[in-house]
XYZ file of C-alpha atoms in Angstrom:
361
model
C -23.783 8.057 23.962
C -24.929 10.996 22.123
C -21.714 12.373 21.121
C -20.496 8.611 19.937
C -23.683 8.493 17.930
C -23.041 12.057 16.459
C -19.688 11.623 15.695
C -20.287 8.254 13.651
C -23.200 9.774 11.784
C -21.122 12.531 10.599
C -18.170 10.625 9.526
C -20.459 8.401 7.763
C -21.796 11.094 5.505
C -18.592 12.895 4.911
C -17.268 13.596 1.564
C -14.269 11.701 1.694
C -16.002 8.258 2.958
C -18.903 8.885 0.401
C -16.037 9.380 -2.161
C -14.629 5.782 -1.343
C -17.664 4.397 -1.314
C -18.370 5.341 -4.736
C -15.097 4.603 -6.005
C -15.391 1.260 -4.641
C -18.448 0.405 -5.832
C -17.413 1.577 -9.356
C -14.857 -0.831 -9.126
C -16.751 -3.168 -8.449
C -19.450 -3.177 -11.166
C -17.183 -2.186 -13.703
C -15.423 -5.590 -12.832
C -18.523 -7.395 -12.546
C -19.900 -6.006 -15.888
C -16.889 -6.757 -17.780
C -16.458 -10.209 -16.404
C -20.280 -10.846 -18.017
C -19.350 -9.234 -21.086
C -16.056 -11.312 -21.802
C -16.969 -14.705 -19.804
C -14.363 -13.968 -17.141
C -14.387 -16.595 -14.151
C -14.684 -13.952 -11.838
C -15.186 -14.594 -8.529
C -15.309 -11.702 -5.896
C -14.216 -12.225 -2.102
C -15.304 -9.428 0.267
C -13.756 -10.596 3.810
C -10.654 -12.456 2.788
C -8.514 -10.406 5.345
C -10.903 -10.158 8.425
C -8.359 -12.055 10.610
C -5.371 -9.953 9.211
C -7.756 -6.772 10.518
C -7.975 -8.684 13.612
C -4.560 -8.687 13.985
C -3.816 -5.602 12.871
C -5.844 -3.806 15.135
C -4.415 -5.297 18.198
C -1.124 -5.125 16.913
C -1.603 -0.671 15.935
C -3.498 -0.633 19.448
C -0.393 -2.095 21.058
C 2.010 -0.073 19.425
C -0.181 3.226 20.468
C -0.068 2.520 24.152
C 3.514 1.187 24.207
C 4.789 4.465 22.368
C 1.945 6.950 24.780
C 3.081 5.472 27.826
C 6.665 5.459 26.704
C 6.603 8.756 26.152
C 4.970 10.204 29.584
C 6.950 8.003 31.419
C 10.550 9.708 29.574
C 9.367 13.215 28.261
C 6.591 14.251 30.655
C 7.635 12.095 34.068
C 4.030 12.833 35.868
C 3.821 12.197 39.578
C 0.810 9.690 39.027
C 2.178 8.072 36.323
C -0.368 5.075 35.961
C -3.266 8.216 35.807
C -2.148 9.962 33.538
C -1.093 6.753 30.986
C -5.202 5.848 31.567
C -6.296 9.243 30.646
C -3.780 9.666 28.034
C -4.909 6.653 26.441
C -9.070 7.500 27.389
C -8.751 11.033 25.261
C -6.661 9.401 22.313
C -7.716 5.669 22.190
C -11.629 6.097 22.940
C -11.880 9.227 20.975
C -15.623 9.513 19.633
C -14.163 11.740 17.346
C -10.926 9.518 16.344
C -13.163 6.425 16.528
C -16.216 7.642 13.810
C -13.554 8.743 11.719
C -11.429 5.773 11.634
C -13.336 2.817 11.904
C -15.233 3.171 8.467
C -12.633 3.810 6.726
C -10.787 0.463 7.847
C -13.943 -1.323 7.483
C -14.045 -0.176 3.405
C -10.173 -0.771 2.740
C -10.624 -4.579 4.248
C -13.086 -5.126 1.801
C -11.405 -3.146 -1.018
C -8.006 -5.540 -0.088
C -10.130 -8.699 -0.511
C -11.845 -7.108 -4.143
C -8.185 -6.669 -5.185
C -7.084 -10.058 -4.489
C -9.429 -11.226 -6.302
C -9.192 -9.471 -9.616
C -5.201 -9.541 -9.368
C -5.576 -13.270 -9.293
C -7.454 -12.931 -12.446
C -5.161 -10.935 -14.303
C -3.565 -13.842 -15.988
C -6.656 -15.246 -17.380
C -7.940 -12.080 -19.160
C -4.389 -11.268 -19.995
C -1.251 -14.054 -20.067
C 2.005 -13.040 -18.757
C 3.836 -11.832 -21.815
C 5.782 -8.567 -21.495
C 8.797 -10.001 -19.166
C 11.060 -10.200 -21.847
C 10.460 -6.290 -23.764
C 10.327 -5.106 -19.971
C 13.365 -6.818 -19.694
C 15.459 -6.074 -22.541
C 13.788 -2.079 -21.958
C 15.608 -2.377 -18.491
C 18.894 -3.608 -19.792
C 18.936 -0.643 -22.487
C 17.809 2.202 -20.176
C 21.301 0.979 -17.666
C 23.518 0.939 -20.436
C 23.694 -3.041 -21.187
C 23.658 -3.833 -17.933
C 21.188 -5.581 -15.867
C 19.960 -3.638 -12.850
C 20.307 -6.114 -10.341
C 24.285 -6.477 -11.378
C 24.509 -2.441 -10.641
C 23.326 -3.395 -7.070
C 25.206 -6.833 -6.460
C 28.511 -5.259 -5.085
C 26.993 -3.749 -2.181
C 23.511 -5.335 -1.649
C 25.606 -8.886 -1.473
C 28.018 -8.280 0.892
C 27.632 -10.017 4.240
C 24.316 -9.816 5.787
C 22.573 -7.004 3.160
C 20.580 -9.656 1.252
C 19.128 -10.407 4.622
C 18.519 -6.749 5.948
C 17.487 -5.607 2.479
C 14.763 -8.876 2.414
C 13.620 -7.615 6.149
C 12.692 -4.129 4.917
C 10.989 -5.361 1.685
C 8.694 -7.371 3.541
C 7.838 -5.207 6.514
C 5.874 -3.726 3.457
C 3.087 -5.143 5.226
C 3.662 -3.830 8.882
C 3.949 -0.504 7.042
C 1.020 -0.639 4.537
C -1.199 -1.203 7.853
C 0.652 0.973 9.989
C -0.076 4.078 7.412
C -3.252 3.070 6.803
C -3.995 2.616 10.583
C -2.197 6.661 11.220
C -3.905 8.392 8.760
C -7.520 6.857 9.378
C -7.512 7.897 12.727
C -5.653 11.030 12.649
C -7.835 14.345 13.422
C -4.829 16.547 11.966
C -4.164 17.775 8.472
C -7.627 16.669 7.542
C -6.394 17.809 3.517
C -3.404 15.910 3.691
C -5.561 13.048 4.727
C -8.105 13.358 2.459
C -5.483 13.607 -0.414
C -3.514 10.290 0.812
C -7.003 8.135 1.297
C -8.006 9.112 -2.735
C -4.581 8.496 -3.906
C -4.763 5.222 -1.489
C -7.388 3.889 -3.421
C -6.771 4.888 -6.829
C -3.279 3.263 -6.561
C -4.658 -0.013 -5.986
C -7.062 0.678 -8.350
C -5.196 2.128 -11.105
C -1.642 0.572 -10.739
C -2.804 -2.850 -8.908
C -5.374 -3.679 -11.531
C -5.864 -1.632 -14.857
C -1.869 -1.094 -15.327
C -1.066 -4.398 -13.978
C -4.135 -6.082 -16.376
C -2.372 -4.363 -19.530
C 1.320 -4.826 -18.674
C 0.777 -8.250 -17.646
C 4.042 -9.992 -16.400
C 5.423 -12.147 -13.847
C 9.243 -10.566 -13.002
C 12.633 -11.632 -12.581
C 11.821 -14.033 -10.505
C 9.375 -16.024 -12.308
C 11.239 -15.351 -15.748
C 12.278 -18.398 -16.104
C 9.075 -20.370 -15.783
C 7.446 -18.077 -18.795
C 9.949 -17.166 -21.311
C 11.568 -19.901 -23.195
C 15.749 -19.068 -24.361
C 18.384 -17.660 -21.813
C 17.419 -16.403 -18.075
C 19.320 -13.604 -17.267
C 18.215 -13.731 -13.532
C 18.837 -17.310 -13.203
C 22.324 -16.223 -11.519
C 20.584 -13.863 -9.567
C 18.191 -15.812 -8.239
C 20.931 -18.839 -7.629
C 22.664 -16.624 -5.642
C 19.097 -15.934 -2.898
C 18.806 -19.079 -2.611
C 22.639 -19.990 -2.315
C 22.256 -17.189 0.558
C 19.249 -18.699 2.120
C 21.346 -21.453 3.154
C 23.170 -19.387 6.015
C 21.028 -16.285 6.589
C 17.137 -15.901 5.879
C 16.049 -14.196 2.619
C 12.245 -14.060 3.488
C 11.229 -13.130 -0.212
C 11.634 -16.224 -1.578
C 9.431 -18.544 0.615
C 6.630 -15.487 -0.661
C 7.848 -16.327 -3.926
C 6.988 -19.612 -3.492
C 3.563 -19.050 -1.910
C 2.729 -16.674 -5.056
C 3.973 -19.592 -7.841
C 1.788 -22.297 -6.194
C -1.629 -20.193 -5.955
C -1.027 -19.266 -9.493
C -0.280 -22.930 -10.892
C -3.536 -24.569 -8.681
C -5.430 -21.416 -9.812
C -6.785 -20.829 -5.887
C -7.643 -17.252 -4.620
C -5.307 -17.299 -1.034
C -4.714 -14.577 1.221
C -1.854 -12.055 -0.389
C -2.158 -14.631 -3.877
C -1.870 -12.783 -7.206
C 1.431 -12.273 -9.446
C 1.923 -8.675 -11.539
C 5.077 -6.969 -11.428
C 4.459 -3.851 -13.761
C 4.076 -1.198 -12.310
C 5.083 -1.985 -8.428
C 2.688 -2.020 -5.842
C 5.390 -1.617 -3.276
C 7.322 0.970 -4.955
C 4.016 3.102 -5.255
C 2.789 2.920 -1.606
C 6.288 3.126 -0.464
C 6.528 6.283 -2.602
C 2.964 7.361 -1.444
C 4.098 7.280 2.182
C 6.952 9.784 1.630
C 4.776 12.400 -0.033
C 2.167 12.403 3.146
C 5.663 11.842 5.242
C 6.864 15.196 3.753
C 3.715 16.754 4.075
C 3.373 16.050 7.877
C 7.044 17.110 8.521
C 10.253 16.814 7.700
C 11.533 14.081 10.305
C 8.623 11.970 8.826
C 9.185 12.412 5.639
C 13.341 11.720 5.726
C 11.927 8.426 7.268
C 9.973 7.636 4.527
C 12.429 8.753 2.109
C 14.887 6.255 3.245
C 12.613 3.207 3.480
C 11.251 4.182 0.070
C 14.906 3.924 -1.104
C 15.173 0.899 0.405
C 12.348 -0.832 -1.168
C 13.108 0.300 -4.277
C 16.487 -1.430 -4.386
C 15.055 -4.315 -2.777
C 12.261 -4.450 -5.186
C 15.194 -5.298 -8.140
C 17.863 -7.342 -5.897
C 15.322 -9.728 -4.561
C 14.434 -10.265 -7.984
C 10.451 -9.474 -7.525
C 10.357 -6.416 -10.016
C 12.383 -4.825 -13.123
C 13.959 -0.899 -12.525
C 11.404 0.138 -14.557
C 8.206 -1.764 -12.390
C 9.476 1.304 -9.836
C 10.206 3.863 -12.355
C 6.928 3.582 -13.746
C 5.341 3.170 -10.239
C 6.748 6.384 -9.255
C 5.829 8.824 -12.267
C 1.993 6.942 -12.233
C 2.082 7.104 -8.410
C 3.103 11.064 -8.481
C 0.259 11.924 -11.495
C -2.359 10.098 -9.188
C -1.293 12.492 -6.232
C -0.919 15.594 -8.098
C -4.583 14.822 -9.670
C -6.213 14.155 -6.519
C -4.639 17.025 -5.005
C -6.155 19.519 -8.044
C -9.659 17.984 -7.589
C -9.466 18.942 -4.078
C -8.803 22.305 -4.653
C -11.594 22.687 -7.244
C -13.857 21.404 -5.217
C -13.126 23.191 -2.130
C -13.457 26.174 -4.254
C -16.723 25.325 -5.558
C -18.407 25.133 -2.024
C -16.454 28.188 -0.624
C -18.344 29.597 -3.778
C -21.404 28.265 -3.075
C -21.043 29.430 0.291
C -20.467 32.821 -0.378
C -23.979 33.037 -2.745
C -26.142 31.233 -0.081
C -25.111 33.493 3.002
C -27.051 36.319 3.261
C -25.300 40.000 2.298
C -23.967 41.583 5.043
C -25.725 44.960 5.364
């Protein structure tokens, strides 16, 4: 019991989970403060996604032992097999270690996911959508007169693509979790980690609210409903649901979901509409740098499904070119800045360090 106890008292007090905290809470009050100062009708949930932790949890525990016991039974091949899955899964699954370190840190990001929810649903309010048609028209100019989504059309809607490409966008989910889940319980690369968790947060932060708030706009998707004159995604978006008919295109029953919270002005679950900068593109972007920086298999993974959403992000008609381009470069800066923070603070306690030992005689 003592080592459990130990082991969640440190993690508690660590820098990183002390950084979160305070980065949350700043978040928080700064929201709170503003929405006094301006007579925004904000109102803050705090536990909108406890059953999506639920199921998250059981869902990341289940993949852990099905890939642990997969893996002794075809790499290792033990004589007791049934042993060594139970002690395999005693050391990594009921880890005090593992355990101190991850739990608090999925405990803060539920919360955080709930805060965010509720100031994206606000963004309208404080800001109407108005920048779909520049972002537009900026799109169109930077592919030489040509609408992104037409650059994509001859392969993405061939056969069963619109179908695959829609699978991959929305497993967005299963991966934001799965990530999450990895690198909150991970004892290796504690930097890396450290680096990804900051980033984490500031994304959200930073591209989910403060970019989103001043760049306010809807997307392809939703063009129609806010800009009066000629839709030039009206063909596009025929064509989903044209496709929908035969072979499932998942995005647009989300679509859906997202217009009707927005018109009866409720907070739901996953509610909210912003599509500048891209929320996918950045995470999806985030997860190859820590891919690449826990190896190279990892990181051609995430390479690929970063590609992947990235094109989907355009064809399905949720984002403009630039909603990634933009999520990219900010993304990258975020990384880049957390990453030199790190190393000046590292290099202030080494310093520190150094004057408080006592000189070697």
């Amino acid at each position: 019991m003592k080592s459990w106890f130990d082991s969640f008292r440190q993690e508690l007090g660590n820098r990183l989970t002390l950084w979160i905290l305070a980065i949350f809470a700043l978040q928080i009050a700064v929201g709170g403060v503003l929405a006094r100062i301006y007579d925004w009708p904000l109102n803050i949930h705090t536990m909108m996604y406890s059953n999506a932790l639920h199921w998250a949890i059981i869902w990341f525990g289940l993949g852990i032992i099905s890939w642990r016991s997969f893996y002794i039974m075809i790499a290792i091949r033990p004589e007791r097999l049934t042993l060594t899955i139970l002690d395999d899964l005693r050391r990594i699954c009921l880890n005090p270690q593992r355990l101190a370190r991850g739990i608090p840190i999925i405990l803060l990001f539920t919360v955080m996911f709930s805060v965010f929810t509720s100031y994206k649903s606000l963004i309208p309010e404080i800001v109407p959508f108005k920048y779909d048609e520049l972002f537009s028209q900026i799109d169109r100019t930077l592919h030489f007169g040509v609408d992104p989504w037409r650059i994509l059309f001859p392969v993405l809607s061939a056969g069963i693509m619109v179908t695959v490409i829609s699978f991959f966008y929305k497993i967005w989910f299963v991966a934001k979790f799965s990530v999450l889940f990895w690198q909150a319980f991970s004892l290796k690369r504690p930097r890396l980690r450290e680096q990804f968790f900051l980033t984490y947060i500031l994304v959200w932060i930073i591209n989910g609210t403060i970019f989103a708030l001043l760049f306010s706009s809807v997307g392809p998707c939703f063009y129609g409903n806010v800009v009066d004159g000629p839709n030039p995604y009206a063909e596009l978006m025929a064509f989903l649901h044209e496709t929908n008919k035969t072979m499932p295109v998942w995005d647009l029953v989300a679509q859906d979901y997202l217009w009707y919270a927005y018109k009866s002005e409720e907070i739901l679950s996953f509610s909210g509409i912003s599509a500048m900068p891209s929320l996918h593109v950045s995470l999806a972007f985030l997860f190859v740098l820590v891919g690449w920086g826990t190896g190279r298999k990892t990181g051609i993974l995430f390479t690929v499904y970063f590609i992947l959403v990235m094109m989907g992000s355009v064809f399905l008609g949720w984002h403009y070119a630039i909603d990634g381009y933009f999520a990219v470069i900010s993304t990258l800066i975020i990384w880049l800045s957390v990453g030199q923070v790190l190393k000046w603070v590292d290099a202030r306690a080494t310093a520190r360090r150094l004057v408080e030992s006592p000189v070697q005689a």
